[in-house]
mmCIF file of C-alpha atoms (C1' of nucleotides) and ligand atoms in Angstrom:
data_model
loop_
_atom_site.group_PDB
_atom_site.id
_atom_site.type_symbol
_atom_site.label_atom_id
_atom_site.label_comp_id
_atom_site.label_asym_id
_atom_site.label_seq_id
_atom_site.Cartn_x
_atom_site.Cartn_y
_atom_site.Cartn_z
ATOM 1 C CA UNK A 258 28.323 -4.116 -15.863
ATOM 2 C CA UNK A 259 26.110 -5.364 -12.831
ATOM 3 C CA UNK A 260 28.773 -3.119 -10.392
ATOM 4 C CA UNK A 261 26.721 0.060 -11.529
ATOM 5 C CA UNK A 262 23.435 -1.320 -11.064
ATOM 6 C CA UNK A 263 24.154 -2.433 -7.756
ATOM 7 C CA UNK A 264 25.969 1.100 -7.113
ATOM 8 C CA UNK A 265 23.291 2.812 -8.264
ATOM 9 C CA UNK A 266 20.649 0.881 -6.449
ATOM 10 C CA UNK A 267 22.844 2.133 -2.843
ATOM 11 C CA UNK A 268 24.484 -1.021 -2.285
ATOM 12 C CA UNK A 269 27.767 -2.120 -1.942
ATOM 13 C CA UNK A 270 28.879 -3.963 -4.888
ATOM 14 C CA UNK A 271 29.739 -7.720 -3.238
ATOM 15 C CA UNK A 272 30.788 -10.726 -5.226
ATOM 16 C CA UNK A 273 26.828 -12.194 -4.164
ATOM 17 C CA UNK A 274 25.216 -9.249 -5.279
ATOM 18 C CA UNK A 275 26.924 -9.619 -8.686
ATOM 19 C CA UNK A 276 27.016 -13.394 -8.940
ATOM 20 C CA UNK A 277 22.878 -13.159 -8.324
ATOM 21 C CA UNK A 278 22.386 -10.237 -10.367
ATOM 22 C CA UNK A 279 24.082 -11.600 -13.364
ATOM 23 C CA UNK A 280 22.424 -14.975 -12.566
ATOM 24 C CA UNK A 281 18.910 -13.323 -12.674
ATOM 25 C CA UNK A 282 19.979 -11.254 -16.601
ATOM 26 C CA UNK A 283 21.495 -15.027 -17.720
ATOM 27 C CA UNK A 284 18.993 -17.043 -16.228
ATOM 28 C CA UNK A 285 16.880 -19.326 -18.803
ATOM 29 C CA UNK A 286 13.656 -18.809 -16.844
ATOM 30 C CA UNK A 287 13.137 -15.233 -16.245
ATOM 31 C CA UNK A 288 10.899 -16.481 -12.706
ATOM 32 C CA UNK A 289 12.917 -18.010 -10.270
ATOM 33 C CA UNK A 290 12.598 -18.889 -6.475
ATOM 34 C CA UNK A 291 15.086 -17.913 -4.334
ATOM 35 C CA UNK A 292 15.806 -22.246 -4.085
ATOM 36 C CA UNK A 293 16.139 -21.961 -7.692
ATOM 37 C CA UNK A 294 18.723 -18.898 -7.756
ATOM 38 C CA UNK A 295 20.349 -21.183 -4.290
ATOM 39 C CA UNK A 296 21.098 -24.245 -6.743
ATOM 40 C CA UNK A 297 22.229 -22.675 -9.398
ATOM 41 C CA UNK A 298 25.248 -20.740 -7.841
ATOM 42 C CA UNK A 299 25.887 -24.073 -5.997
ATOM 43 C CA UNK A 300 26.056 -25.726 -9.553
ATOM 44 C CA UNK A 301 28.429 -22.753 -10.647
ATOM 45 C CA UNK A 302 30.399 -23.764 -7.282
ATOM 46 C CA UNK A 303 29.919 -20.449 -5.326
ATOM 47 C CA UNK A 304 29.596 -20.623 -2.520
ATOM 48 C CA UNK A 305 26.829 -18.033 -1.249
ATOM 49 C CA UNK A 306 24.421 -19.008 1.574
ATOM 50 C CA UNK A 307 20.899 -19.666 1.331
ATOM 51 C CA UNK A 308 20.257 -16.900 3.654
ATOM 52 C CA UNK A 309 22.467 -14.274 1.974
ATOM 53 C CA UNK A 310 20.339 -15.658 -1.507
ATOM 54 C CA UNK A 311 16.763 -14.349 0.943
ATOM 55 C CA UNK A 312 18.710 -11.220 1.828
ATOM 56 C CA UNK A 313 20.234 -9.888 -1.441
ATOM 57 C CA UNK A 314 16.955 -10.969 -3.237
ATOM 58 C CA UNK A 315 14.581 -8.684 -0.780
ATOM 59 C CA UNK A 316 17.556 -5.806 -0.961
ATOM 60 C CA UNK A 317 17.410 -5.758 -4.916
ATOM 61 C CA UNK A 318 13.353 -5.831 -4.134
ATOM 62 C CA UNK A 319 13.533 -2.693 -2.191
ATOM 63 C CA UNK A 320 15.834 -1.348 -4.430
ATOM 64 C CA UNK A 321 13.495 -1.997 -7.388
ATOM 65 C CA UNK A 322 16.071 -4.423 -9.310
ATOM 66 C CA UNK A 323 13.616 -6.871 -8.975
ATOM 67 C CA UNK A 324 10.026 -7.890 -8.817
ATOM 68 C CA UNK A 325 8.850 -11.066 -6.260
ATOM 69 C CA UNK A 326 5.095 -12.595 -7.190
ATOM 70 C CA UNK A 327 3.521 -15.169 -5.195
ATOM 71 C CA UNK A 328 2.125 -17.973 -7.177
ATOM 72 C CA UNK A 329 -0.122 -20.903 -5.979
ATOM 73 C CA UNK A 330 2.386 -23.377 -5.545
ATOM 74 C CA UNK A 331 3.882 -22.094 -2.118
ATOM 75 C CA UNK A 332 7.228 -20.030 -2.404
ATOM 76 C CA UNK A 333 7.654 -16.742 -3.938
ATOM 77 C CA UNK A 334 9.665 -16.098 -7.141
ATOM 78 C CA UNK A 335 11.793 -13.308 -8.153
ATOM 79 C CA UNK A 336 12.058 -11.664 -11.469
ATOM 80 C CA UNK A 337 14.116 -8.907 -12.982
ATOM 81 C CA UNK A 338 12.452 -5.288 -12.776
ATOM 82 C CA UNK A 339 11.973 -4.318 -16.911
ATOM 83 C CA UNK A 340 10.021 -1.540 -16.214
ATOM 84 C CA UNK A 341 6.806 -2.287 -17.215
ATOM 85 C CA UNK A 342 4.012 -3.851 -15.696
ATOM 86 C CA UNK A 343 2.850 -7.293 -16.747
ATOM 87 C CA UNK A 344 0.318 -10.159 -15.201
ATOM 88 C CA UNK A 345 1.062 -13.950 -15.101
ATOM 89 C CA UNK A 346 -0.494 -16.874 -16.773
ATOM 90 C CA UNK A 347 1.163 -20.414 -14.923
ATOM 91 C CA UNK A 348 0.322 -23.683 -16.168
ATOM 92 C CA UNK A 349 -0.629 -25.965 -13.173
ATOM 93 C CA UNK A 350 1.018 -28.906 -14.190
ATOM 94 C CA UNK A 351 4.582 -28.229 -15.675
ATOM 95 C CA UNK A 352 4.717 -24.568 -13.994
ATOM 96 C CA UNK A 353 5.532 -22.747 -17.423
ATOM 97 C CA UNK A 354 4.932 -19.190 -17.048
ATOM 98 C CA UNK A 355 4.009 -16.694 -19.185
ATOM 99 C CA UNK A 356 3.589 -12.483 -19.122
ATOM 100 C CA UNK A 357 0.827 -10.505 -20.765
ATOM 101 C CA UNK A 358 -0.301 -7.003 -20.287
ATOM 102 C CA UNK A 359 -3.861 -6.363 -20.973
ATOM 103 C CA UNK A 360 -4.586 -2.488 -20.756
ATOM 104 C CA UNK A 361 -8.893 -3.154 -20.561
ATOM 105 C CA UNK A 362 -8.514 -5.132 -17.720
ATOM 106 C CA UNK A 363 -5.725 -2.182 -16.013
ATOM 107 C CA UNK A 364 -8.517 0.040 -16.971
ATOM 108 C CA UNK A 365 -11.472 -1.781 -14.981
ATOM 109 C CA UNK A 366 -8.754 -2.180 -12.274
ATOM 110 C CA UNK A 367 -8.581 1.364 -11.589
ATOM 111 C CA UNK A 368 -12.578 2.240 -12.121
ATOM 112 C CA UNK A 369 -12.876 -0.491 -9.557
ATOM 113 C CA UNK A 370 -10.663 0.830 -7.052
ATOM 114 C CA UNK A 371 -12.056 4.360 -7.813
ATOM 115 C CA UNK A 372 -15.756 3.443 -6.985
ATOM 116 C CA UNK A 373 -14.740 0.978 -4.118
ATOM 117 C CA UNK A 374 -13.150 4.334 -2.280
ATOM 118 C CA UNK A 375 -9.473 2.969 -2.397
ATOM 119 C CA UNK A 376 -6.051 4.354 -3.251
ATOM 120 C CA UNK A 377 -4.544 1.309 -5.616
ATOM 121 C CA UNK A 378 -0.981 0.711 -4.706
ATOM 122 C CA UNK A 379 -0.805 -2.491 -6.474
ATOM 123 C CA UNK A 380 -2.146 -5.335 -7.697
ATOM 124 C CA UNK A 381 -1.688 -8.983 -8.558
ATOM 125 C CA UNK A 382 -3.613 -11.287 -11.379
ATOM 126 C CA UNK A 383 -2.111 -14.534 -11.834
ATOM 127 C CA UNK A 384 -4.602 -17.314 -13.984
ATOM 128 C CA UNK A 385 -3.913 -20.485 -13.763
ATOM 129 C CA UNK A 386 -4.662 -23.467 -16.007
ATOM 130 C CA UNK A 387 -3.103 -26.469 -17.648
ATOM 131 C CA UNK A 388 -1.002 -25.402 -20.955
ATOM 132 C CA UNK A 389 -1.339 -26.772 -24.612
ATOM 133 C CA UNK A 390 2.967 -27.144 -24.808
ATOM 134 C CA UNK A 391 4.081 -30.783 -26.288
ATOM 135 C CA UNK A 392 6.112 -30.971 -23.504
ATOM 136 C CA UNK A 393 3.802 -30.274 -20.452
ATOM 137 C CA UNK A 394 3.930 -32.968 -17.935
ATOM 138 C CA UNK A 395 4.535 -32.385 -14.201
ATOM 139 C CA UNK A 396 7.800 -32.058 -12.234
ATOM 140 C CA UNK A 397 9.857 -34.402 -10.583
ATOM 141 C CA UNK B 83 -29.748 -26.288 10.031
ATOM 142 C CA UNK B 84 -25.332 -26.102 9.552
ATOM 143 C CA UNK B 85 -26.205 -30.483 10.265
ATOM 144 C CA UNK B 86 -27.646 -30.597 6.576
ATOM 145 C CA UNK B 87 -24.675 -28.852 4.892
ATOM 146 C CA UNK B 88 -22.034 -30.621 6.260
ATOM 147 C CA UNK B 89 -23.906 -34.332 5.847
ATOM 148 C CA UNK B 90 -24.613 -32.582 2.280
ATOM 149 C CA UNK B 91 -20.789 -32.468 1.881
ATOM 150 C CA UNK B 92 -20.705 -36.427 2.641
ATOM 151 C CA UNK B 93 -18.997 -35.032 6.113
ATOM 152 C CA UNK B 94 -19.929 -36.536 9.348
ATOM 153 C CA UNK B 95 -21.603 -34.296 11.476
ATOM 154 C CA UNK B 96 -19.399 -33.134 14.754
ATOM 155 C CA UNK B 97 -19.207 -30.674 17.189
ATOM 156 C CA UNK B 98 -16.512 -28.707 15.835
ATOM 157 C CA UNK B 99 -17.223 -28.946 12.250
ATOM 158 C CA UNK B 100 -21.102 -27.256 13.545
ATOM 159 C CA UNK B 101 -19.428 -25.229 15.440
ATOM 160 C CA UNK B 102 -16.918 -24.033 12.401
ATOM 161 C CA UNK B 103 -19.884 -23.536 10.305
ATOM 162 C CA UNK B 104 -21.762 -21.689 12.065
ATOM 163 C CA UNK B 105 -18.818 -19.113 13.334
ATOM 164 C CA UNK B 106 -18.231 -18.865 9.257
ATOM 165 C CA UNK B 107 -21.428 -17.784 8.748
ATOM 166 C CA UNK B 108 -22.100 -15.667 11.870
ATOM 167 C CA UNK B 109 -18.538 -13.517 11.546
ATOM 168 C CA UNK B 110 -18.265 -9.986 11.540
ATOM 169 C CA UNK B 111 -16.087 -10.534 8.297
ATOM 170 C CA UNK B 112 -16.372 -12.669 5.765
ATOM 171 C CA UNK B 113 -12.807 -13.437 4.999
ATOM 172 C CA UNK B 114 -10.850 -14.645 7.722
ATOM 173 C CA UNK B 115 -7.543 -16.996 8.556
ATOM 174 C CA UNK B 116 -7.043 -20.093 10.628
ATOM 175 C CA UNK B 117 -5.550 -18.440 13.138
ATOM 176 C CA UNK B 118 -8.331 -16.035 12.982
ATOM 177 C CA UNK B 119 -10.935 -18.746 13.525
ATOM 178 C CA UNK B 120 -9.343 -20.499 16.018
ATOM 179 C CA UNK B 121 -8.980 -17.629 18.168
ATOM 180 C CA UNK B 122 -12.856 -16.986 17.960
ATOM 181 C CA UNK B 123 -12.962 -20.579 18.909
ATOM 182 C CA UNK B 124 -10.996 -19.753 22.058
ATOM 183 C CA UNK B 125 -13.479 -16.554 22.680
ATOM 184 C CA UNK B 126 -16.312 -18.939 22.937
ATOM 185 C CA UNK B 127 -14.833 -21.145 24.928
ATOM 186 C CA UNK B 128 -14.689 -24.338 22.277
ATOM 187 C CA UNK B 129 -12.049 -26.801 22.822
ATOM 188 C CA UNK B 130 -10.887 -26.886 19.548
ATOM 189 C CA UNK B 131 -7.293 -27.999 18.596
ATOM 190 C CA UNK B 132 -5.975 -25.550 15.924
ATOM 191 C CA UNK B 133 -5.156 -28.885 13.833
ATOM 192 C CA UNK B 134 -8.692 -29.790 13.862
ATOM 193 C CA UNK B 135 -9.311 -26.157 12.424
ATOM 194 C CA UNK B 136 -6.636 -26.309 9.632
ATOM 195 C CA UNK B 137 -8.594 -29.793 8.971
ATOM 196 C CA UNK B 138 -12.308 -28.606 9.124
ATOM 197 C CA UNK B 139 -11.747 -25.868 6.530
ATOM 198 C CA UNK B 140 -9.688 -27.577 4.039
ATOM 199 C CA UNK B 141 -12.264 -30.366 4.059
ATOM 200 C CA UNK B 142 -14.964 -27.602 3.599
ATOM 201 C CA UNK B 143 -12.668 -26.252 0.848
ATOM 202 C CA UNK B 144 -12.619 -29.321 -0.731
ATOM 203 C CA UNK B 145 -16.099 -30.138 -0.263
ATOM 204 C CA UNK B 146 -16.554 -26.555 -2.191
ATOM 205 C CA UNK B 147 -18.655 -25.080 0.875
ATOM 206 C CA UNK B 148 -15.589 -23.001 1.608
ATOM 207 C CA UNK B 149 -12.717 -20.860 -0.695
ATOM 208 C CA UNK B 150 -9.742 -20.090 0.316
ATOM 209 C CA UNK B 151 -7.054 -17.109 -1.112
ATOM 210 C CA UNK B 152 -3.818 -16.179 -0.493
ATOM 211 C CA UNK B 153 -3.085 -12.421 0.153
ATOM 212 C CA UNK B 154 0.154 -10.723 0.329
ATOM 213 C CA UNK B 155 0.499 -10.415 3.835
ATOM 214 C CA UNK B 156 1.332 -14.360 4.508
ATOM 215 C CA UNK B 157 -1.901 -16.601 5.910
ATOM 216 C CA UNK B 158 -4.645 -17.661 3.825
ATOM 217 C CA UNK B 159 -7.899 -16.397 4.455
ATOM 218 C CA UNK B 160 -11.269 -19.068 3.631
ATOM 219 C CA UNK B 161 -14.204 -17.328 3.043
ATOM 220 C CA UNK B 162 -17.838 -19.267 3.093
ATOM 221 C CA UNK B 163 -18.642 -19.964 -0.754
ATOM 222 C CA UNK B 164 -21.340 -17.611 -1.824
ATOM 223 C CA UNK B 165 -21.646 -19.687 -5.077
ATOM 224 C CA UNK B 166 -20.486 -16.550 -7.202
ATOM 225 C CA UNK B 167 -17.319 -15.935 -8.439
ATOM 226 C CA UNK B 168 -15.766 -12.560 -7.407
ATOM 227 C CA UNK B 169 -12.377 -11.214 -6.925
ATOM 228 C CA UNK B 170 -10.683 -9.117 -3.875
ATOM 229 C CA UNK B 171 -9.336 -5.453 -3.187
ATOM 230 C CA UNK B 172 -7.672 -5.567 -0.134
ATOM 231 C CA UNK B 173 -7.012 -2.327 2.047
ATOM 232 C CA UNK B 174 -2.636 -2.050 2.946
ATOM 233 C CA UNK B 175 -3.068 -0.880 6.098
ATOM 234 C CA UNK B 176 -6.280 -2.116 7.790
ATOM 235 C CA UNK B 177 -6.809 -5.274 6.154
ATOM 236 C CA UNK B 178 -10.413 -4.155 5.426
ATOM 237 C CA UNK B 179 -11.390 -6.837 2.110
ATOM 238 C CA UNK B 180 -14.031 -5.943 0.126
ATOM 239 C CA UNK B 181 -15.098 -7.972 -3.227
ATOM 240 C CA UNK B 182 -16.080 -7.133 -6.642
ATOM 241 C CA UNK B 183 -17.099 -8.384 -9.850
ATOM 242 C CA UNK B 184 -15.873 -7.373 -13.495
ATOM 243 C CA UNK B 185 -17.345 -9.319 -16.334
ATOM 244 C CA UNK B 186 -15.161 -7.394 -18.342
ATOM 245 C CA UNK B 187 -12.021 -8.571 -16.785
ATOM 246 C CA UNK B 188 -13.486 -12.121 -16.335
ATOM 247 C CA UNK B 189 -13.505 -12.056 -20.470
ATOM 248 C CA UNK B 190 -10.684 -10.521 -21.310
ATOM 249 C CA UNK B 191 -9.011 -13.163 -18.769
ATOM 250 C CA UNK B 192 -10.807 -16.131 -21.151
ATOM 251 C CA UNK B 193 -9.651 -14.321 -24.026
ATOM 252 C CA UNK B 194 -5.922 -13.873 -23.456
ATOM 253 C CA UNK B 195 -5.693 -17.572 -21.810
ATOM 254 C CA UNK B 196 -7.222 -18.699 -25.278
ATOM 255 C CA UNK B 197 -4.436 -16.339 -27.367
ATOM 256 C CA UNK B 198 -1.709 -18.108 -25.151
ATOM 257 C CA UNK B 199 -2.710 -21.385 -25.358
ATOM 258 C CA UNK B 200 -3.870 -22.492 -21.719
ATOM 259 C CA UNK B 201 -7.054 -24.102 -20.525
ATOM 260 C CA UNK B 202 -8.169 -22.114 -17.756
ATOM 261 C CA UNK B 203 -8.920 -23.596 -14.290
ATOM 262 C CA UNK B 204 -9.150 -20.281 -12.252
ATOM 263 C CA UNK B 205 -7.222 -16.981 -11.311
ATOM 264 C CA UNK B 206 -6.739 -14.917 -8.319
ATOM 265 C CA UNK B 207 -6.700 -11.232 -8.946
ATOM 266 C CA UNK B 208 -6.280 -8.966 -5.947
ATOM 267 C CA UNK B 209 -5.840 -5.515 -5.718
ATOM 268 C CA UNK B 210 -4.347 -3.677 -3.392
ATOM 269 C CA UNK B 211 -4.654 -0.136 -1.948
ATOM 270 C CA UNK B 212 -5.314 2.297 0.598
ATOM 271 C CA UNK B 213 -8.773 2.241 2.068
ATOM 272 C CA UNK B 214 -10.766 5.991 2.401
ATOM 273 C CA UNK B 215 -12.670 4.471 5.290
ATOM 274 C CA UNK B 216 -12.313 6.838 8.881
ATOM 275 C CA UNK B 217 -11.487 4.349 10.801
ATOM 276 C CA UNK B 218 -8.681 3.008 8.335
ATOM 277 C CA UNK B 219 -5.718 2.566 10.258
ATOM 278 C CA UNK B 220 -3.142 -0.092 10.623
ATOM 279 C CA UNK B 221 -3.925 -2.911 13.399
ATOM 280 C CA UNK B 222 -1.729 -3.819 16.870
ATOM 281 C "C1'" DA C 236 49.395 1.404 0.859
ATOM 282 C "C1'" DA C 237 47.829 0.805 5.516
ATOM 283 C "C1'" DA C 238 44.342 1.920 8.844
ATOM 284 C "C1'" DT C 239 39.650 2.406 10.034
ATOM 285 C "C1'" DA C 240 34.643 2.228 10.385
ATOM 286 C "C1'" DA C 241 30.754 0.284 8.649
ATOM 287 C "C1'" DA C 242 28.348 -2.992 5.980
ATOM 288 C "C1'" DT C 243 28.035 -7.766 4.493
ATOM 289 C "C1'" DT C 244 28.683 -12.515 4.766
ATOM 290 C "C1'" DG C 245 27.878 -17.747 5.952
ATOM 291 C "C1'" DA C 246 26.398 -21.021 9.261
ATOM 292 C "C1'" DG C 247 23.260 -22.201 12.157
ATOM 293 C "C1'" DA C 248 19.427 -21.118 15.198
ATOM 294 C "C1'" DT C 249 14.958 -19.643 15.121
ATOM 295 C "C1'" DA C 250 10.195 -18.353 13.671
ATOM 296 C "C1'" DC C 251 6.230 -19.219 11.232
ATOM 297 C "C1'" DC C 252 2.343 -21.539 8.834
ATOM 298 C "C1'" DG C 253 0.544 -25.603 7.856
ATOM 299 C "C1'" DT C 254 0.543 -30.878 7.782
ATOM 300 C "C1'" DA C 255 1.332 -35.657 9.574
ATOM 301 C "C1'" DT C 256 1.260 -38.855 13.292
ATOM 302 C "C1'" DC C 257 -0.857 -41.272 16.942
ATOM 303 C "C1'" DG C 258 -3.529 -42.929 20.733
ATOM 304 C "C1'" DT C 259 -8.222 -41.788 22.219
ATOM 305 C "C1'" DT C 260 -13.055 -40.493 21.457
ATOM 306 C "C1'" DG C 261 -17.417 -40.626 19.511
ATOM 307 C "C1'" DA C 262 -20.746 -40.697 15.257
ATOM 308 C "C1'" DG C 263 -23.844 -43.449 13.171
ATOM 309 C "C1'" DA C 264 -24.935 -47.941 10.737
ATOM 310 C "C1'" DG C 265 -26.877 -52.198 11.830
ATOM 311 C "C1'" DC D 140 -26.753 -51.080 22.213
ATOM 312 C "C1'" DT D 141 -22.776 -52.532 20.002
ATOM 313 C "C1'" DC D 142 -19.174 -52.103 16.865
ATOM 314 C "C1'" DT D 143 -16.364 -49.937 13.469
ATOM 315 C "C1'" DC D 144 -14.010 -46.555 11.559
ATOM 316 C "C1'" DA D 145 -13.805 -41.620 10.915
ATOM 317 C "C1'" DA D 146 -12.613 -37.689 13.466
ATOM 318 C "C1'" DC D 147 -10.558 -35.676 17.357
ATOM 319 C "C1'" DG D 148 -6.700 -33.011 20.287
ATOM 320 C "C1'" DA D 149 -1.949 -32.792 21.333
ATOM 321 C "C1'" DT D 150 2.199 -32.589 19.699
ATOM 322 C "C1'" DA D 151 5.978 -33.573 16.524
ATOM 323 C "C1'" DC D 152 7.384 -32.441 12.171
ATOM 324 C "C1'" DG D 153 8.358 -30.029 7.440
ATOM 325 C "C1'" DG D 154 9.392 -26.334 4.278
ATOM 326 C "C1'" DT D 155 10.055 -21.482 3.616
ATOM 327 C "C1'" DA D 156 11.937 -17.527 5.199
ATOM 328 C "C1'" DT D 157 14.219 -14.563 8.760
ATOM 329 C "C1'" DC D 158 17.385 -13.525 12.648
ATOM 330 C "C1'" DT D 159 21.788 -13.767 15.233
ATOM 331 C "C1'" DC D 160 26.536 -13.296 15.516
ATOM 332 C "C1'" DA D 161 31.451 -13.767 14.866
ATOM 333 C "C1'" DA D 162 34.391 -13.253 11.010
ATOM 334 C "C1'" DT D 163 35.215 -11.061 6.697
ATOM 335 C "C1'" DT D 164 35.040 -7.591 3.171
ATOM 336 C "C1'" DT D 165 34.092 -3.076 1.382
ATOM 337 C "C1'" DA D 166 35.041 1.667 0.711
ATOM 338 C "C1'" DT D 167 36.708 5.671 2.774
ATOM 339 C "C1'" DT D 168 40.300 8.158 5.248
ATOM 340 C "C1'" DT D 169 45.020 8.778 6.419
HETATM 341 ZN ZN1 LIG E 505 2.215 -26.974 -18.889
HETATM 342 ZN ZN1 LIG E 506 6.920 -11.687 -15.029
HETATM 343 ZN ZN1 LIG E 507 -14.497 -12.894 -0.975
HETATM 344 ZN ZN1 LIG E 508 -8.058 0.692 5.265
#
DNA sequence: AAATAAATTGAGATACCGTATCGTTGAGAG
DNA sequence: CTCTCAACGATACGGTATCTCAATTTATTT
């Protein structure tokens, strides 16, 4: 279950660390703010505060459980650590997001940072655009 | 002179929008935050409100004689728009930012937004490291 | 099972970046 | 020069995220 996860990731296992964690594995959209993950356990009546939702989110960061981008559109969103890297594609109208791993372009990454005289740690690619979906049309 | 630029931009021409101009174009570095400029504002003794600043570049942003990014560390920085598109690498510890262009990545990028089904409006690809640089180390 | 020490929680206060408001100032057309 | 409206500075405000703190809960030790 989540309890060994959490376990093994040094925390205590806490009814919000579970209720998030199997949140995040259930969730329909696999990148979620930390507002998002906030409503949803209200709409599943728990009762977890928006600043234990912030503190459980950046814990399961540090713990690698999770991954948190920064996209355009202000807040950060979380996502569940599968191991592999990926990049981001979001469509600027209806927010749709989707994951693609290029290996060229983590090739040229690397070159870069080699000739430019800097250790890479990380990095982040996002494009943005407006997606072809029938069902693109902006949020409420 | 900075007047033609900004009148260019269909911007009336006023002290602190000269005065903005010209401290983008005279900095030490190229990339730099609000907060950044305002305090330089403050050094040279210019009685500019930091609202005023927060105004001035996003109407140069918007006029296109300015870009701005967003970096991991929180603030955005605006950079004057060199015309050219390039991307960042950013150093962890002493914020050094230096720039760099891939035509290989910029393709692959069309390419994979194509395979995915999204009309491209831009991207923002950072990456970041640790700088090699002597004088690397992290700021007060 | 009860006691204990330490970690975690929720509510609210607080911090931070950036934007909106508003009365005053000043650019620039006529 | 006069007049109009854009732009200004100060300050209040908004949204996201973090901090504080008393009360609770966990997990270990009797
Ligand atoms: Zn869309
Ligand atoms: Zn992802
Ligand atoms: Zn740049
Ligand atoms: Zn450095």
């Amino acid at each position: 279950m989540e309890d060994q996860e959490i376990r093994k990731a040094g925390l205590k296992v806490t009814a919000p660390r579970v209720k998030i964690l199997e949140l995040l594995e259930n969730s329909e959209q696999r990148h979620v703010s930390a507002e998002d993950v906030y409503r949803m356990l209200l709409s599943a009546n728990e009762d977890i505060g928006l600043a234990t939702v912030y503190r459980v989110l950046t814990q399961f960061e540090e713990a690698g459980l999770v991954e948190k981008h920064h996209f355009e559109d202000g807040h950060s969103v979380f996502e569940l650590n599968k191991g592999k890297h990926h990049d981001h594609i979001v469509c600027v109208t209806c927010g749709r997001v989707k994951e693609f791993v290029d290996e060229t372009i983590e090739d040229r990454q690397k070159k870069i940072a080699d000739e430019l005289g800097f250790q890479i740690s990380e990095h982040d690619l996002v494009i943005y655009g407006k997606c072809l979906d029938d069902a693109c049309e902006r949020k409420p």
